[in-house]
Amino acid sequence: MNRLSSLLKQIYAQEFLDSIRDLPKFTPKGSIRIAFIGTHGTGKTTTSDLLKEVIQNCQRIGSATRECRTRYPGVTGTDFQRKCKDTFLEMVNELKDFSIISERSLFDDIAYIQVDDSIDSKTQEELVHDLFEAASSLNWDIIFYTPPNISLVQDIYRPSDLGYQQLIDDKVKELLPRIQSKTPVIELQGSTPRERVEFVIETLLQHNLIS
């Protein structure tokens, strides 16, 4: 990430944080698990960051992919995908006694595997099966689908190729009916970070997950 991009992200992060300071605080009813699913560059990180400021006593889980890029430089393909899965499960397990807000659901990784030409079809099928079973075992209370309707920003973890972003989104949408057989999936609404946070809060109130 270049210095200008890093500076802009810091400025926007503070601006978004300031935009929700007047919102009331909420408390989870028991240990709740909320996750996001969607292609890269759709506001999952920003929304989950801001929600942690509004929902008290929650732990946030970031991207296992970003964590693995740091932990395992040079590892690619099948080995990298398996490490990402194992790392994400570790991150969730470490917080098993807490309420969780996660910017990923693990289901997302299936979409990226399905378009990875470096992985043969048989291995892809095995990875997809393993990931779906692992993601289903996490028992998310609600998963919010984030559509690609905001500007995509280049950073060191994701490409700014809009075509690739759309391809992943198409794969994610193909997965949604299957995921919905396991857990509620709701499309995130709102054109600004504040509006998205308000939408999530209203949804969680309706589902009696916070007070």
PDB file of C-alpha atoms in Angstrom:
ATOM      1  CA  MET A   1       0.000   0.000   0.000  1.00  0.00           C
ATOM      2  CA  ASN A   2       1.552   3.349  -0.972  1.00  0.00           C
ATOM      3  CA  ARG A   3       1.816   6.232   1.503  1.00  0.00           C
ATOM      4  CA  LEU A   4      -0.976   8.262  -0.095  1.00  0.00           C
ATOM      5  CA  SER A   5      -3.375   5.302  -0.027  1.00  0.00           C
ATOM      6  CA  SER A   6      -2.469   4.598   3.614  1.00  0.00           C
ATOM      7  CA  LEU A   7      -3.012   8.248   4.579  1.00  0.00           C
ATOM      8  CA  LEU A   8      -6.370   8.392   2.817  1.00  0.00           C
ATOM      9  CA  LYS A   9      -7.527   5.226   4.585  1.00  0.00           C
ATOM     10  CA  GLN A  10      -6.611   6.772   7.956  1.00  0.00           C
ATOM     11  CA  ILE A  11      -8.484   9.977   7.135  1.00  0.00           C
ATOM     12  CA  TYR A  12     -11.578   8.097   5.970  1.00  0.00           C
ATOM     13  CA  ALA A  13     -11.450   5.782   8.994  1.00  0.00           C
ATOM     14  CA  GLN A  14     -11.537   8.754  11.365  1.00  0.00           C
ATOM     15  CA  GLU A  15     -14.289  10.418   9.329  1.00  0.00           C
ATOM     16  CA  PHE A  16     -16.417   7.261   9.443  1.00  0.00           C
ATOM     17  CA  LEU A  17     -15.811   6.864  13.179  1.00  0.00           C
ATOM     18  CA  ASP A  18     -16.860  10.463  13.802  1.00  0.00           C
ATOM     19  CA  SER A  19     -20.063   9.853  11.816  1.00  0.00           C
ATOM     20  CA  ILE A  20     -21.360   7.263  14.336  1.00  0.00           C
ATOM     21  CA  ARG A  21     -20.306   8.850  17.637  1.00  0.00           C
ATOM     22  CA  ASP A  22     -23.867   9.974  18.399  1.00  0.00           C
ATOM     23  CA  LEU A  23     -25.366   6.498  17.983  1.00  0.00           C
ATOM     24  CA  PRO A  24     -26.482   4.726  21.152  1.00  0.00           C
ATOM     25  CA  LYS A  25     -24.599   1.700  22.460  1.00  0.00           C
ATOM     26  CA  PHE A  26     -26.079  -1.788  22.320  1.00  0.00           C
ATOM     27  CA  THR A  27     -25.403  -5.023  24.204  1.00  0.00           C
ATOM     28  CA  PRO A  28     -25.517  -8.576  22.804  1.00  0.00           C
ATOM     29  CA  LYS A  29     -28.129 -10.936  24.228  1.00  0.00           C
ATOM     30  CA  GLY A  30     -25.876 -13.838  25.029  1.00  0.00           C
ATOM     31  CA  SER A  31     -22.980 -14.784  22.761  1.00  0.00           C
ATOM     32  CA  ILE A  32     -23.929 -13.747  19.253  1.00  0.00           C
ATOM     33  CA  ARG A  33     -22.086 -14.359  15.989  1.00  0.00           C
ATOM     34  CA  ILE A  34     -22.378 -11.918  13.096  1.00  0.00           C
ATOM     35  CA  ALA A  35     -20.429 -12.195   9.852  1.00  0.00           C
ATOM     36  CA  PHE A  36     -20.215 -10.595   6.419  1.00  0.00           C
ATOM     37  CA  ILE A  37     -19.910 -12.189   3.007  1.00  0.00           C
ATOM     38  CA  GLY A  38     -19.055 -10.489  -0.251  1.00  0.00           C
ATOM     39  CA  THR A  39     -16.408  -9.760  -2.803  1.00  0.00           C
ATOM     40  CA  HIS A  40     -13.417  -7.587  -1.906  1.00  0.00           C
ATOM     41  CA  GLY A  41     -13.796  -3.825  -1.700  1.00  0.00           C
ATOM     42  CA  THR A  42     -17.430  -3.801  -0.539  1.00  0.00           C
ATOM     43  CA  GLY A  43     -17.060  -2.291   2.925  1.00  0.00           C
ATOM     44  CA  LYS A  44     -16.921  -5.423   5.090  1.00  0.00           C
ATOM     45  CA  THR A  45     -13.894  -4.235   7.059  1.00  0.00           C
ATOM     46  CA  THR A  46     -15.215  -0.705   7.560  1.00  0.00           C
ATOM     47  CA  THR A  47     -18.673  -1.871   8.624  1.00  0.00           C
ATOM     48  CA  SER A  48     -17.377  -4.483  11.070  1.00  0.00           C
ATOM     49  CA  ASP A  49     -14.905  -1.971  12.538  1.00  0.00           C
ATOM     50  CA  LEU A  50     -17.667   0.545  13.166  1.00  0.00           C
ATOM     51  CA  LEU A  51     -20.088  -2.021  14.571  1.00  0.00           C
ATOM     52  CA  LYS A  52     -17.572  -2.923  17.255  1.00  0.00           C
ATOM     53  CA  GLU A  53     -17.762   0.706  18.415  1.00  0.00           C
ATOM     54  CA  VAL A  54     -21.550   0.535  18.734  1.00  0.00           C
ATOM     55  CA  ILE A  55     -22.098  -3.022  20.016  1.00  0.00           C
ATOM     56  CA  GLN A  56     -20.428  -3.413  23.380  1.00  0.00           C
ATOM     57  CA  ASN A  57     -18.598  -6.508  24.625  1.00  0.00           C
ATOM     58  CA  CYS A  58     -17.996  -7.834  21.131  1.00  0.00           C
ATOM     59  CA  GLN A  59     -14.748  -9.107  19.656  1.00  0.00           C
ATOM     60  CA  ARG A  60     -13.959  -8.400  16.015  1.00  0.00           C
ATOM     61  CA  ILE A  61     -12.323 -10.905  13.668  1.00  0.00           C
ATOM     62  CA  GLY A  62     -10.443  -9.589  10.668  1.00  0.00           C
ATOM     63  CA  SER A  63      -9.390 -11.279   7.440  1.00  0.00           C
ATOM     64  CA  ALA A  64      -7.557 -14.607   7.754  1.00  0.00           C
ATOM     65  CA  THR A  65      -6.255 -14.028   4.228  1.00  0.00           C
ATOM     66  CA  ARG A  66      -4.450 -10.879   5.308  1.00  0.00           C
ATOM     67  CA  GLU A  67      -3.135 -12.638   8.396  1.00  0.00           C
ATOM     68  CA  CYS A  68      -1.818 -15.534   6.290  1.00  0.00           C
ATOM     69  CA  ARG A  69      -0.108 -13.209   3.801  1.00  0.00           C
ATOM     70  CA  THR A  70       1.957 -12.022   6.746  1.00  0.00           C
ATOM     71  CA  ARG A  71       2.427 -15.405   8.426  1.00  0.00           C
ATOM     72  CA  TYR A  72       3.187 -17.458   5.322  1.00  0.00           C
ATOM     73  CA  PRO A  73       4.929 -15.332   2.662  1.00  0.00           C
ATOM     74  CA  GLY A  74       5.476 -17.258  -0.551  1.00  0.00           C
ATOM     75  CA  VAL A  75       2.828 -19.891   0.155  1.00  0.00           C
ATOM     76  CA  THR A  76       0.264 -20.081  -2.668  1.00  0.00           C
ATOM     77  CA  GLY A  77      -2.471 -22.211  -4.197  1.00  0.00           C
ATOM     78  CA  THR A  78      -3.954 -25.122  -2.273  1.00  0.00           C
ATOM     79  CA  ASP A  79      -1.554 -24.827   0.656  1.00  0.00           C
ATOM     80  CA  PHE A  80      -2.419 -21.159   1.117  1.00  0.00           C
ATOM     81  CA  GLN A  81      -6.168 -21.797   0.991  1.00  0.00           C
ATOM     82  CA  ARG A  82      -5.894 -24.518   3.629  1.00  0.00           C
ATOM     83  CA  LYS A  83      -3.814 -22.287   5.873  1.00  0.00           C
ATOM     84  CA  CYS A  84      -6.406 -19.530   5.526  1.00  0.00           C
ATOM     85  CA  LYS A  85      -9.165 -21.920   6.580  1.00  0.00           C
ATOM     86  CA  ASP A  86      -7.216 -23.238   9.566  1.00  0.00           C
ATOM     87  CA  THR A  87      -6.176 -19.734  10.631  1.00  0.00           C
ATOM     88  CA  PHE A  88      -9.758 -18.455  10.493  1.00  0.00           C
ATOM     89  CA  LEU A  89     -11.011 -21.386  12.567  1.00  0.00           C
ATOM     90  CA  GLU A  90      -8.264 -20.705  15.105  1.00  0.00           C
ATOM     91  CA  MET A  91      -9.276 -17.043  15.293  1.00  0.00           C
ATOM     92  CA  VAL A  92     -12.909 -17.964  15.944  1.00  0.00           C
ATOM     93  CA  ASN A  93     -12.033 -20.690  18.446  1.00  0.00           C
ATOM     94  CA  GLU A  94      -9.898 -18.276  20.466  1.00  0.00           C
ATOM     95  CA  LEU A  95     -13.016 -16.137  20.935  1.00  0.00           C
ATOM     96  CA  LYS A  96     -15.511 -18.963  21.427  1.00  0.00           C
ATOM     97  CA  ASP A  97     -16.732 -17.518  24.735  1.00  0.00           C
ATOM     98  CA  PHE A  98     -17.360 -14.035  23.299  1.00  0.00           C
ATOM     99  CA  SER A  99     -19.783 -12.353  20.950  1.00  0.00           C
ATOM    100  CA  ILE A 100     -18.151 -12.045  17.526  1.00  0.00           C
ATOM    101  CA  ILE A 101     -18.351  -9.577  14.669  1.00  0.00           C
ATOM    102  CA  SER A 102     -16.413 -10.996  11.728  1.00  0.00           C
ATOM    103  CA  GLU A 103     -15.635  -9.235   8.465  1.00  0.00           C
ATOM    104  CA  ARG A 104     -15.598 -12.666   6.806  1.00  0.00           C
ATOM    105  CA  SER A 105     -17.781 -15.765   7.133  1.00  0.00           C
ATOM    106  CA  LEU A 106     -15.352 -18.331   5.620  1.00  0.00           C
ATOM    107  CA  PHE A 107     -17.986 -19.021   2.970  1.00  0.00           C
ATOM    108  CA  ASP A 108     -16.365 -16.179   1.003  1.00  0.00           C
ATOM    109  CA  ASP A 109     -13.223 -18.224   0.425  1.00  0.00           C
ATOM    110  CA  ILE A 110     -15.206 -20.721  -1.647  1.00  0.00           C
ATOM    111  CA  ALA A 111     -15.802 -18.081  -4.326  1.00  0.00           C
ATOM    112  CA  TYR A 112     -12.085 -17.300  -4.607  1.00  0.00           C
ATOM    113  CA  ILE A 113     -11.182 -20.986  -4.837  1.00  0.00           C
ATOM    114  CA  GLN A 114     -13.714 -21.531  -7.614  1.00  0.00           C
ATOM    115  CA  VAL A 115     -11.966 -18.977  -9.860  1.00  0.00           C
ATOM    116  CA  ASP A 116      -8.385 -19.998  -8.991  1.00  0.00           C
ATOM    117  CA  ASP A 117      -6.961 -21.586 -12.152  1.00  0.00           C
ATOM    118  CA  SER A 118      -3.893 -22.805 -10.274  1.00  0.00           C
ATOM    119  CA  ILE A 119      -6.035 -25.374  -8.423  1.00  0.00           C
ATOM    120  CA  ASP A 120      -7.235 -28.425 -10.374  1.00  0.00           C
ATOM    121  CA  SER A 121     -10.957 -29.183 -10.443  1.00  0.00           C
ATOM    122  CA  LYS A 122     -10.784 -32.258  -8.182  1.00  0.00           C
ATOM    123  CA  THR A 123      -8.862 -30.359  -5.522  1.00  0.00           C
ATOM    124  CA  GLN A 124     -11.241 -27.417  -5.889  1.00  0.00           C
ATOM    125  CA  GLU A 125     -14.195 -29.698  -5.152  1.00  0.00           C
ATOM    126  CA  GLU A 126     -12.470 -31.076  -2.051  1.00  0.00           C
ATOM    127  CA  LEU A 127     -11.571 -27.601  -0.788  1.00  0.00           C
ATOM    128  CA  VAL A 128     -15.083 -26.261  -1.435  1.00  0.00           C
ATOM    129  CA  HIS A 129     -16.619 -29.184   0.460  1.00  0.00           C
ATOM    130  CA  ASP A 130     -14.237 -28.750   3.408  1.00  0.00           C
ATOM    131  CA  LEU A 131     -14.782 -25.003   3.531  1.00  0.00           C
ATOM    132  CA  PHE A 132     -18.564 -25.270   3.400  1.00  0.00           C
ATOM    133  CA  GLU A 133     -18.600 -27.791   6.228  1.00  0.00           C
ATOM    134  CA  ALA A 134     -16.187 -25.691   8.308  1.00  0.00           C
ATOM    135  CA  ALA A 135     -18.113 -22.457   7.701  1.00  0.00           C
ATOM    136  CA  SER A 136     -21.424 -24.138   8.540  1.00  0.00           C
ATOM    137  CA  SER A 137     -20.008 -25.411  11.832  1.00  0.00           C
ATOM    138  CA  LEU A 138     -19.400 -21.846  13.032  1.00  0.00           C
ATOM    139  CA  ASN A 139     -23.140 -21.310  13.625  1.00  0.00           C
ATOM    140  CA  TRP A 140     -23.440 -17.690  12.515  1.00  0.00           C
ATOM    141  CA  ASP A 141     -26.610 -16.012  13.796  1.00  0.00           C
ATOM    142  CA  ILE A 142     -26.788 -13.741  10.740  1.00  0.00           C
ATOM    143  CA  ILE A 143     -24.590 -13.237   7.699  1.00  0.00           C
ATOM    144  CA  PHE A 144     -24.803  -9.907   5.874  1.00  0.00           C
ATOM    145  CA  TYR A 145     -24.137 -10.005   2.131  1.00  0.00           C
ATOM    146  CA  THR A 146     -22.307  -6.892   0.930  1.00  0.00           C
ATOM    147  CA  PRO A 147     -22.978  -6.035  -2.743  1.00  0.00           C
ATOM    148  CA  PRO A 148     -20.273  -4.254  -4.784  1.00  0.00           C
ATOM    149  CA  ASN A 149     -21.852  -0.797  -4.839  1.00  0.00           C
ATOM    150  CA  ILE A 150     -19.009   1.264  -3.361  1.00  0.00           C
ATOM    151  CA  SER A 151     -15.699   2.398  -4.868  1.00  0.00           C
ATOM    152  CA  LEU A 152     -12.993  -0.245  -4.965  1.00  0.00           C
ATOM    153  CA  VAL A 153      -9.664   0.866  -3.470  1.00  0.00           C
ATOM    154  CA  GLN A 154      -6.333  -0.732  -4.365  1.00  0.00           C
ATOM    155  CA  ASP A 155      -4.272  -2.011  -1.444  1.00  0.00           C
ATOM    156  CA  ILE A 156      -1.618  -4.664  -0.930  1.00  0.00           C
ATOM    157  CA  TYR A 157      -4.169  -7.420  -0.335  1.00  0.00           C
ATOM    158  CA  ARG A 158      -6.716  -7.052  -3.125  1.00  0.00           C
ATOM    159  CA  PRO A 159      -6.721  -6.149  -6.822  1.00  0.00           C
ATOM    160  CA  SER A 160      -8.599  -3.095  -8.059  1.00  0.00           C
ATOM    161  CA  ASP A 161      -9.800  -4.989 -11.152  1.00  0.00           C
ATOM    162  CA  LEU A 162     -13.536  -4.338 -11.300  1.00  0.00           C
ATOM    163  CA  GLY A 163     -14.039  -7.339 -13.579  1.00  0.00           C
ATOM    164  CA  TYR A 164     -12.469  -9.655 -11.019  1.00  0.00           C
ATOM    165  CA  GLN A 165     -14.475  -8.055  -8.239  1.00  0.00           C
ATOM    166  CA  GLN A 166     -17.683  -8.720 -10.193  1.00  0.00           C
ATOM    167  CA  LEU A 167     -16.626 -12.295 -10.949  1.00  0.00           C
ATOM    168  CA  ILE A 168     -16.199 -13.025  -7.240  1.00  0.00           C
ATOM    169  CA  ASP A 169     -19.524 -11.357  -6.477  1.00  0.00           C
ATOM    170  CA  ASP A 170     -21.236 -13.588  -9.047  1.00  0.00           C
ATOM    171  CA  LYS A 171     -19.748 -16.661  -7.367  1.00  0.00           C
ATOM    172  CA  VAL A 172     -20.800 -15.409  -3.933  1.00  0.00           C
ATOM    173  CA  LYS A 173     -24.378 -14.879  -5.113  1.00  0.00           C
ATOM    174  CA  GLU A 174     -24.444 -18.427  -6.489  1.00  0.00           C
ATOM    175  CA  LEU A 175     -23.556 -19.653  -2.985  1.00  0.00           C
ATOM    176  CA  LEU A 176     -26.194 -17.646  -1.109  1.00  0.00           C
ATOM    177  CA  PRO A 177     -29.169 -20.030  -1.515  1.00  0.00           C
ATOM    178  CA  ARG A 178     -27.069 -22.906  -0.177  1.00  0.00           C
ATOM    179  CA  ILE A 179     -25.816 -20.809   2.735  1.00  0.00           C
ATOM    180  CA  GLN A 180     -29.360 -19.697   3.542  1.00  0.00           C
ATOM    181  CA  SER A 181     -30.261 -23.314   4.204  1.00  0.00           C
ATOM    182  CA  LYS A 182     -27.861 -23.101   7.171  1.00  0.00           C
ATOM    183  CA  THR A 183     -28.171 -19.539   8.440  1.00  0.00           C
ATOM    184  CA  PRO A 184     -30.055 -16.288   7.660  1.00  0.00           C
ATOM    185  CA  VAL A 185     -28.406 -14.168   4.953  1.00  0.00           C
ATOM    186  CA  ILE A 186     -29.502 -10.543   4.599  1.00  0.00           C
ATOM    187  CA  GLU A 187     -28.338  -8.076   1.960  1.00  0.00           C
ATOM    188  CA  LEU A 188     -26.687  -5.085   3.588  1.00  0.00           C
ATOM    189  CA  GLN A 189     -28.406  -1.782   2.819  1.00  0.00           C
ATOM    190  CA  GLY A 190     -27.073   1.777   2.935  1.00  0.00           C
ATOM    191  CA  SER A 191     -24.889   3.999   0.788  1.00  0.00           C
ATOM    192  CA  THR A 192     -22.709   5.327   3.633  1.00  0.00           C
ATOM    193  CA  PRO A 193     -20.904   3.574   6.497  1.00  0.00           C
ATOM    194  CA  ARG A 194     -23.320   5.110   9.023  1.00  0.00           C
ATOM    195  CA  GLU A 195     -26.370   3.957   7.085  1.00  0.00           C
ATOM    196  CA  ARG A 196     -24.929   0.443   6.909  1.00  0.00           C
ATOM    197  CA  VAL A 197     -24.272   0.372  10.641  1.00  0.00           C
ATOM    198  CA  GLU A 198     -27.808   1.592  11.322  1.00  0.00           C
ATOM    199  CA  PHE A 199     -29.194  -1.110   9.036  1.00  0.00           C
ATOM    200  CA  VAL A 200     -27.253  -3.842  10.828  1.00  0.00           C
ATOM    201  CA  ILE A 201     -28.340  -2.548  14.242  1.00  0.00           C
ATOM    202  CA  GLU A 202     -31.998  -2.441  13.190  1.00  0.00           C
ATOM    203  CA  THR A 203     -31.742  -5.977  11.813  1.00  0.00           C
ATOM    204  CA  LEU A 204     -30.135  -7.313  14.995  1.00  0.00           C
ATOM    205  CA  LEU A 205     -32.842  -5.642  17.097  1.00  0.00           C
ATOM    206  CA  GLN A 206     -35.530  -7.257  14.941  1.00  0.00           C
ATOM    207  CA  HIS A 207     -33.897 -10.652  15.464  1.00  0.00           C
ATOM    208  CA  ASN A 208     -33.693 -10.042  19.218  1.00  0.00           C
ATOM    209  CA  LEU A 209     -29.898 -10.442  19.219  1.00  0.00           C
ATOM    210  CA  ILE A 210     -29.068  -7.123  20.927  1.00  0.00           C
ATOM    211  CA  SER A 211     -30.734  -4.689  23.287  1.00  0.00           C
TER     212      SER A 211
END
